[in-house]
Amino acid sequence: MRFNVEAIRKDFPILSQKVNGKQLVYLDNGATSQKPQQVIDAIANYYKELNANVHRGVHTLSQLATDAFEEGRAKIQQHINAKESYEVILTSGTTHSINIVANGFSNMLKDGDEILISALEHHSNIVPWQMLCERTGATLKVIPMNLEGELVMDDFDSLLNSNTKIVAVNHVSNALGTINPIRYMIAEAHKVGAAVLIDGAQSVAHIKPDMQELDCDFYTFSAHKICGPTGTGVLYGKEEWLNKLIPFQGGGEMIKEVTFEKTTYADLPYKFEAGTPNIAGVIGFGAAIDYLNAIGMNAIAQQEEEILKYATAELLKIPELKIWGTSKEKVSVISFNVGNLHPYDIGTILDNSGIAVRTGHHCAQPIMNFCEIPGTVRASFSFYNTIEEVDLLVKGIVKAQKMLN
Ligand code: 7TS
């Protein structure tokens, strides 16, 4: 069946909206995706028909809410092919998930241990590890990148050693779109006994990750980047690792027994789920996964690949436009600069034409420092974007170029 983008766009109420008097062209999917009616309805229905707290009441509504919430977890488990449902920890998002892991290692590291991250990381996969190093005396090491926006694998090989305890890298770079060779990295890291965390915040919208096949120890992502709501996300972890980590937050739900002398912790996944969770969010998350699977992740990837190819070719026709991130393995994200024009000025002029892009350092300042630029304009495409929208982007950039030169 041919990909019917026009029919799909009808599922997203916001896409028919006007912004600054112009038809919205939403190309900031890397920051957050738009939400289909099916997800909006699932969230509204929870509040209309099921609203109650989970895991605590014997009353009917509480049980129904618990069932719907746990169904969300089961859908996530199935989508990422995690072996057990209790290996899926429900969090507020990627940032929360990475912090759970970084904090969890607090009493497992010592002076001389090393944590290996990469030059392509989002700040949320840098700062928690720096904080862990400060607490434990471990050292942060960084796999360098090259000007194509790829990680230098020879350096990865030589940085990895028996002191490496954790390797934390993203599956896909949010600033450049590069898909990193994580299969190789996971296998090599395991040879030296390091645990591997993959930040999947930018990959899950494009690639369906298989936990059992990847064999990573942790995988993190946010619902809001895959058509789900904000404020909910996942920490996948292998059972053996999750059992070793100390809990991040203490409170209700994460305990087995509390006395003033001693508290014992609940089993997985609840040990990491203190307090009332984002119930509506998890139900919406499940609806988002259903929505994507009804279209098919392969069909989505194919559509986005076509847009990426077309947009790359058309953008490169603009004089002085330089694309940052030219790896052969990349998703539908294009980061660029136009001559010496400031990304912010281009973004503002595009916004006046109803075109939403992100400008700046994209929470990845080390990448910008490496490229010696203040930031980029980033157009990040989703399966609901069209070729016509790419043409409008190109027209908008040419207009900005004329106005600013
Ligand atoms: N890791 C990567 C690779 C990301 O792209 C992001 C968010 C995060 C972690 C953090 O996710 P959160 O849901 O906890 O905020 N990236 C972006 C972006 O590229 N533009 O806005 C947010």
mmCIF file of C-alpha atoms and ligand atoms in Angstrom, residues 28 30-32 92-96 98 120-125 170 172-175 199-202 221-222 224-225 358 362-363 378, ligand 1:
data_model
loop_
_atom_site.group_PDB
_atom_site.id
_atom_site.type_symbol
_atom_site.label_atom_id
_atom_site.label_comp_id
_atom_site.label_asym_id
_atom_site.label_seq_id
_atom_site.Cartn_x
_atom_site.Cartn_y
_atom_site.Cartn_z
ATOM 1 C CA ASP A 28 10.701 20.663 14.680
ATOM 2 C CA GLY A 30 13.314 16.429 16.890
ATOM 3 C CA ALA A 31 12.174 18.663 19.755
ATOM 4 C CA THR A 32 8.757 17.061 20.015
ATOM 5 C CA SER A 92 8.949 11.253 33.177
ATOM 6 C CA GLY A 93 11.201 11.059 30.095
ATOM 7 C CA THR A 94 14.694 10.386 28.783
ATOM 8 C CA THR A 95 16.349 12.877 31.124
ATOM 9 C CA HIS A 96 14.756 11.248 34.157
ATOM 10 C CA ILE A 98 19.374 8.624 32.397
ATOM 11 C CA LEU A 120 27.665 13.627 19.940
ATOM 12 C CA GLU A 121 25.683 13.567 23.179
ATOM 13 C CA HIS A 122 22.741 15.709 24.215
ATOM 14 C CA HIS A 123 23.410 17.513 27.505
ATOM 15 C CA SER A 124 21.161 15.048 29.298
ATOM 16 C CA ASN A 125 23.605 12.256 28.451
ATOM 17 C CA ASN A 170 22.992 7.964 21.819
ATOM 18 C CA VAL A 172 20.901 8.844 16.988
ATOM 19 C CA SER A 173 22.346 12.348 17.401
ATOM 20 C CA ASN A 174 19.654 14.972 17.915
ATOM 21 C CA ALA A 175 21.780 17.774 16.486
ATOM 22 C CA ASP A 199 19.975 7.086 24.714
ATOM 23 C CA GLY A 200 17.219 6.352 22.233
ATOM 24 C CA ALA A 201 15.442 9.721 22.487
ATOM 25 C CA GLN A 202 16.006 10.478 18.798
ATOM 26 C CA PHE A 221 13.403 7.332 25.460
ATOM 27 C CA SER A 222 10.522 9.799 25.784
ATOM 28 C CA HIS A 224 6.630 12.903 23.341
ATOM 29 C CA LYS A 225 9.003 12.286 20.448
ATOM 30 C CA ARG A 358 14.787 24.732 15.880
ATOM 31 C CA HIS A 362 20.213 21.944 20.320
ATOM 32 C CA CYS A 363 21.389 21.092 23.863
ATOM 33 C CA ARG A 378 17.663 22.264 12.333
HETATM 34 N N1 7TS B 1 18.717 12.733 24.440
HETATM 35 C C1 7TS B 1 18.571 13.135 23.180
HETATM 36 C C2 7TS B 1 19.397 12.522 22.097
HETATM 37 C C3 7TS B 1 17.608 14.112 22.891
HETATM 38 O O1 7TS B 1 17.457 14.516 21.634
HETATM 39 C C4 7TS B 1 16.828 14.674 23.920
HETATM 40 C C5 7TS B 1 15.847 15.773 23.670
HETATM 41 C C6 7TS B 1 17.016 14.189 25.216
HETATM 42 C C7 7TS B 1 17.979 13.224 25.436
HETATM 43 C C8 7TS B 1 16.190 14.657 26.371
HETATM 44 O O2 7TS B 1 14.880 14.241 26.218
HETATM 45 P P1 7TS B 1 13.730 14.754 27.210
HETATM 46 O O3 7TS B 1 12.477 14.214 26.627
HETATM 47 O O4 7TS B 1 14.041 14.220 28.551
HETATM 48 O O5 7TS B 1 13.805 16.254 27.177
HETATM 49 N N2 7TS B 1 16.132 16.517 22.515
HETATM 50 C C9 7TS B 1 15.594 17.703 22.147
HETATM 51 C C10 7TS B 1 15.925 18.316 20.935
HETATM 52 O O6 7TS B 1 16.690 17.873 20.106
HETATM 53 N N3 7TS B 1 15.244 19.462 20.834
HETATM 54 O O7 7TS B 1 14.497 19.612 21.947
HETATM 55 C C11 7TS B 1 14.705 18.513 22.766
#
